[in-house]
Structures are given as structure tokens and as C-alpha cells.
Short mmCIF file of C-alpha atoms in Angstrom, two decimals:
data_model
loop_
_atom_site.label_atom_id
_atom_site.label_comp_id
_atom_site.label_asym_id
_atom_site.label_seq_id
_atom_site.Cartn_x
_atom_site.Cartn_y
_atom_site.Cartn_z
CA UNK A 1 105.47 54.56 36.86
CA UNK A 2 102.46 55.55 38.94
CA UNK A 3 100.62 53.31 41.34
CA UNK A 4 98.71 50.42 39.84
CA UNK A 5 95.06 49.49 40.00
CA UNK A 6 95.98 45.78 40.17
CA UNK A 7 95.14 44.64 43.74
CA UNK A 8 97.69 41.81 43.88
CA UNK A 9 100.56 40.55 41.72
CA UNK A 10 101.63 36.91 42.13
CA UNK A 11 105.06 35.93 40.77
CA UNK A 12 105.37 32.22 39.86
CA UNK A 13 108.88 30.79 39.54
CA UNK A 14 110.01 28.00 37.22
CA UNK A 15 111.39 24.53 37.79
CA UNK A 16 114.81 24.49 39.47
CA UNK A 17 114.26 28.03 40.75
CA UNK A 18 113.13 29.45 44.06
CA UNK A 19 110.83 32.42 44.81
CA UNK A 20 114.05 34.53 45.12
CA UNK A 21 114.17 34.35 41.31
CA UNK A 22 111.90 37.42 41.28
CA UNK A 23 113.96 39.70 43.54
CA UNK A 24 114.69 42.21 40.73
CA UNK A 25 110.95 42.52 40.05
CA UNK A 26 109.78 42.68 43.68
CA UNK A 27 112.38 45.32 44.53
CA UNK A 28 111.07 47.51 41.66
CA UNK A 29 107.37 47.21 42.60
CA UNK A 30 105.42 50.45 42.12
CA UNK A 31 104.42 52.09 45.42
CA UNK A 32 101.34 50.68 47.08
CA UNK A 33 101.35 47.45 45.07
CA UNK A 34 100.94 44.20 46.95
CA UNK A 35 102.87 41.23 45.66
CA UNK A 36 103.47 37.62 46.61
CA UNK A 37 106.07 35.18 45.30
CA UNK A 38 104.98 31.77 46.62
CA UNK A 39 106.62 28.40 46.14
CA UNK A 40 104.83 26.59 43.33
CA UNK A 41 102.74 23.82 44.86
CA UNK A 42 104.72 20.57 44.73
CA UNK A 43 108.10 22.27 44.31
CA UNK A 44 108.86 23.34 47.89
CA UNK A 45 112.02 21.55 49.09
CA UNK A 46 111.18 18.65 51.38
CA UNK A 47 107.61 18.44 50.10
CA UNK A 48 106.50 14.91 49.26
CA UNK A 49 103.57 15.59 46.94
CA UNK A 50 105.25 16.12 43.59
CA UNK A 51 104.05 18.57 40.98
CA UNK A 52 100.60 18.44 39.39
CA UNK A 53 99.46 21.32 37.17
CA UNK A 54 95.81 21.48 38.23
CA UNK A 55 96.66 21.39 41.92
CA UNK A 56 99.37 24.03 41.47
CA UNK A 57 96.95 26.35 39.67
CA UNK A 58 94.34 25.87 42.43
CA UNK A 59 96.97 26.79 45.02
CA UNK A 60 97.56 30.08 43.15
CA UNK A 61 93.88 30.91 43.52
CA UNK A 62 94.29 30.28 47.24
CA UNK A 63 96.36 33.50 47.34
CA UNK A 64 93.19 35.49 46.52
CA UNK A 65 91.57 34.29 49.74
CA UNK A 66 94.75 34.87 51.69
CA UNK A 67 94.90 38.53 50.59
CA UNK A 68 91.13 39.10 50.46
CA UNK A 69 91.03 40.17 46.81
CA UNK A 70 88.80 39.15 43.88
CA UNK A 71 91.46 39.27 41.17
CA UNK A 72 95.16 38.70 40.76
CA UNK A 73 97.73 39.55 38.08
CA UNK A 74 99.92 36.50 37.40
CA UNK A 75 103.54 36.75 36.27
CA UNK A 76 105.08 33.38 35.43
CA UNK A 77 108.41 32.08 34.17
CA UNK A 78 108.90 28.61 32.67
CA UNK A 79 106.78 26.09 34.55
CA UNK A 80 105.33 29.04 36.51
CA UNK A 81 104.02 30.43 33.20
CA UNK A 82 102.28 27.10 32.53
CA UNK A 83 100.68 27.25 35.99
CA UNK A 84 99.59 30.87 35.32
CA UNK A 85 97.88 29.89 32.04
CA UNK A 86 96.13 26.97 33.76
CA UNK A 87 94.91 29.27 36.56
CA UNK A 88 93.66 31.88 34.05
CA UNK A 89 91.93 29.27 31.89
CA UNK A 90 90.25 27.44 34.73
CA UNK A 91 89.05 30.53 36.65
CA UNK A 92 89.01 33.36 34.07
CA UNK A 93 87.25 35.96 36.23
CA UNK A 94 89.91 35.67 38.96
CA UNK A 95 92.88 36.63 36.75
CA UNK A 96 93.05 40.21 35.45
CA UNK A 97 96.48 40.11 33.76
CA UNK A 98 98.87 37.40 32.57
CA UNK A 99 102.55 38.08 31.94
CA UNK A 100 104.34 34.97 30.67
CA UNK A 101 108.04 34.54 29.98
CA UNK A 102 110.69 31.85 29.38
CA UNK A 103 108.01 29.53 27.95
CA UNK A 104 108.75 25.83 27.77
CA UNK A 105 108.69 24.55 24.18
CA UNK A 106 105.89 22.06 23.70
CA UNK A 107 107.36 19.80 21.03
CA UNK A 108 108.30 16.89 23.26
CA UNK A 109 111.48 15.93 21.41
CA UNK A 110 112.78 19.49 21.24
CA UNK A 111 111.70 20.20 24.80
CA UNK A 112 113.38 17.06 26.11
CA UNK A 113 116.71 17.85 24.47
CA UNK A 114 116.70 21.51 25.50
CA UNK A 115 115.67 20.71 29.04
CA UNK A 116 118.34 18.06 29.49
CA UNK A 117 120.91 20.61 28.35
CA UNK A 118 119.46 23.17 30.75
CA UNK A 119 119.67 20.75 33.66
CA UNK A 120 123.26 19.88 32.88
CA UNK A 121 124.10 23.58 32.71
CA UNK A 122 122.40 24.41 36.01
CA UNK A 123 124.81 24.91 38.88
CA UNK A 124 124.50 22.17 41.51
CA UNK A 125 124.17 24.87 44.18
CA UNK A 126 121.15 26.37 42.41
CA UNK A 127 119.46 22.97 42.19
CA UNK A 128 120.26 22.24 45.84
CA UNK A 129 118.75 25.59 46.88
CA UNK A 130 115.57 24.59 45.06
CA UNK A 131 115.63 21.22 46.85
CA UNK A 132 116.27 19.24 43.66
CA UNK A 133 118.91 16.94 42.28
CA UNK A 134 119.41 16.42 38.57
CA UNK A 135 117.43 13.16 38.46
CA UNK A 136 114.42 14.63 40.23
CA UNK A 137 114.64 17.73 38.05
CA UNK A 138 114.61 15.66 34.84
CA UNK A 139 111.64 13.60 36.04
CA UNK A 140 109.67 16.77 36.77
CA UNK A 141 110.67 18.27 33.42
CA UNK A 142 109.41 15.18 31.66
CA UNK A 143 106.08 15.52 33.48
CA UNK A 144 105.82 19.25 32.68
CA UNK A 145 106.72 18.80 28.99
CA UNK A 146 103.65 16.62 28.54
CA UNK A 147 101.36 19.44 29.68
CA UNK A 148 99.52 20.95 26.73
CA UNK A 149 97.91 24.23 27.65
CA UNK A 150 96.24 24.86 24.31
CA UNK A 151 92.85 23.48 25.33
CA UNK A 152 92.65 26.17 28.03
CA UNK A 153 93.57 29.17 25.87
CA UNK A 154 90.07 29.99 24.55
CA UNK A 155 88.85 30.35 28.15
CA UNK A 156 91.52 32.93 29.08
CA UNK A 157 90.06 36.45 29.40
CA UNK A 158 93.01 38.10 31.17
CA UNK A 159 94.95 40.86 29.40
CA UNK A 160 98.01 38.93 28.26
CA UNK A 161 101.62 39.87 27.53
CA UNK A 162 104.17 37.24 26.47
CA UNK A 163 107.87 38.05 26.71
CA UNK A 164 110.66 36.08 25.07
CA UNK A 165 114.42 36.48 24.94
CA UNK A 166 115.97 36.75 21.48
CA UNK A 167 118.57 34.19 22.59
CA UNK A 168 115.84 31.59 23.21
CA UNK A 169 114.15 31.12 19.80
CA UNK A 170 112.19 28.03 20.94
CA UNK A 171 110.67 30.06 23.77
CA UNK A 172 109.78 32.91 21.38
CA UNK A 173 108.10 30.45 18.98
CA UNK A 174 106.07 29.01 21.86
CA UNK A 175 105.14 32.56 22.97
CA UNK A 176 103.83 33.39 19.50
CA UNK A 177 101.87 30.12 19.30
CA UNK A 178 100.26 30.64 22.71
CA UNK A 179 99.51 34.30 21.90
CA UNK A 180 97.65 33.20 18.76
CA UNK A 181 95.21 31.31 20.99
CA UNK A 182 94.53 34.11 23.52
CA UNK A 183 92.29 37.00 22.49
CA UNK A 184 94.25 40.27 22.30
CA UNK A 185 97.55 38.80 23.53
CA UNK A 186 100.74 40.73 22.72
CA UNK A 187 104.27 39.35 22.25
CA UNK A 188 107.48 41.30 22.94
CA UNK A 189 110.98 39.96 22.24
CA UNK A 190 113.76 41.32 24.43
CA UNK A 191 117.28 41.41 23.00
CA UNK A 192 120.31 40.41 25.10
CA UNK A 193 118.23 37.81 26.97
CA UNK A 194 117.99 34.05 26.60
CA UNK A 195 116.01 31.59 28.67
CA UNK A 196 115.70 33.70 31.83
CA UNK A 197 114.45 37.14 30.80
CA UNK A 198 113.57 38.53 34.29
CA UNK A 199 117.12 37.96 35.58
CA UNK A 200 119.07 38.55 32.33
CA UNK A 201 117.29 41.77 31.30
CA UNK A 202 115.56 42.97 34.49
CA UNK A 203 115.23 46.63 33.52
CA UNK A 204 113.61 45.92 30.15
CA UNK A 205 111.43 43.22 31.68
CA UNK A 206 110.30 45.46 34.56
CA UNK A 207 109.53 48.37 32.24
CA UNK A 208 107.31 46.20 30.03
CA UNK A 209 105.76 44.42 33.03
CA UNK A 210 104.82 47.47 35.07
CA UNK A 211 103.72 49.57 32.07
CA UNK A 212 101.44 46.69 31.10
CA UNK A 213 100.00 46.29 34.61
CA UNK A 214 99.40 50.06 34.88
#
């Protein structure tokens, strides 16, 4: 892996996660690459605003000003992937690459059931670290499940890679459906991973991620 021409990589975590979610990716950054892993707007513990997709995607673009760059590569998991698509659709010229993983299924009924299971399975300590309790988490999941990104897909000009875990078929289906709406998008399915590819298969994820960004 040589150095990359991408001026900045922003890693966007999912709901019920913290920016530490990306430690396996940040620790493997190619030399000379600048990266940021911010809290998603509205998800920082103690914040009172609540999550709103448009505002969260605008906050991502704020990182460009902070680092003095014209373009950013966005890497998003779960809700962070939704924010990344919104940012790339609303300001296409500002996003050079999109890498999306652990996509939330859109079908409301399916999404609701899967998400409730996911919340029940989440360790209380993990939720507490992210400043959430189960009730707040479910309310935010309900809000995020209603977000339909498809209207934004034709505007996306970023080079796009979607990664799914073979153990998360709903996420893989969503990846294929989103990819169909983005010009030139590619889908890769990683075995031995479920709903959290960057932490369950970090080596495979990093290889695909950094080869793609190079």
C-alpha cells in the first residue's frame, strides 16, 4: 500500500457506536494520509439536538473547511453510511470516494424487527459509552429507518464501493440496491462478517478500503 492521493478520509460511525469503532482502520492508515473520525452530528453523548440527516451531512462538509481541503473520501457504517450518501448526493463535487458498509435495510418492517433485535443484543456498556439507553436508541433507529436515500443516488459522482458481510444478507441486499442507483458503484461481500464488517473482518475490510482509495 503506497501513499494515497486522497487529501482527507472521514470515518462516520453508526448508531450506538462511538468514533473508536474505527480504530482498526485508523491504525492501518497508509503513511501521509490524514483522517478524521468525528462524532456524527446529533449523536454525541450529552448533546440535546437529536439526529437529523441533512444537518449531519452538512456537519461532515464542515470537516473540509477544518482541514482546508476541497474534497473528502467518506467511509461510513450503518447510519454513518446513510450520512455519507446524503453528503455525497447533496454536494457531489466535495466527495471523491464513498465506501459504505453495514447498510441499514430500508424495508421498514424488516428494518424495525432487525434493529430491535440488534438493540437487545447490544451490551449495555456499549450503549452507555455512546451516551444512549435502549429507549433512546430505538427512537433514533425508528427515525433513521424512515430515511430513503434513493432520491439522492443519481446526484452522487463519487467513486463508490459498498461492502457487506455474508452473515448480514439484508445489508448485502441493500448494498446491491443502492449500488444499482450509483454510476459505476461496486459491491464486495466479505465472508466471516455479519453486521459490523470493519470490526469483524478488519484485515479484509482495510485491504479493500485502502486499495480502493489508492
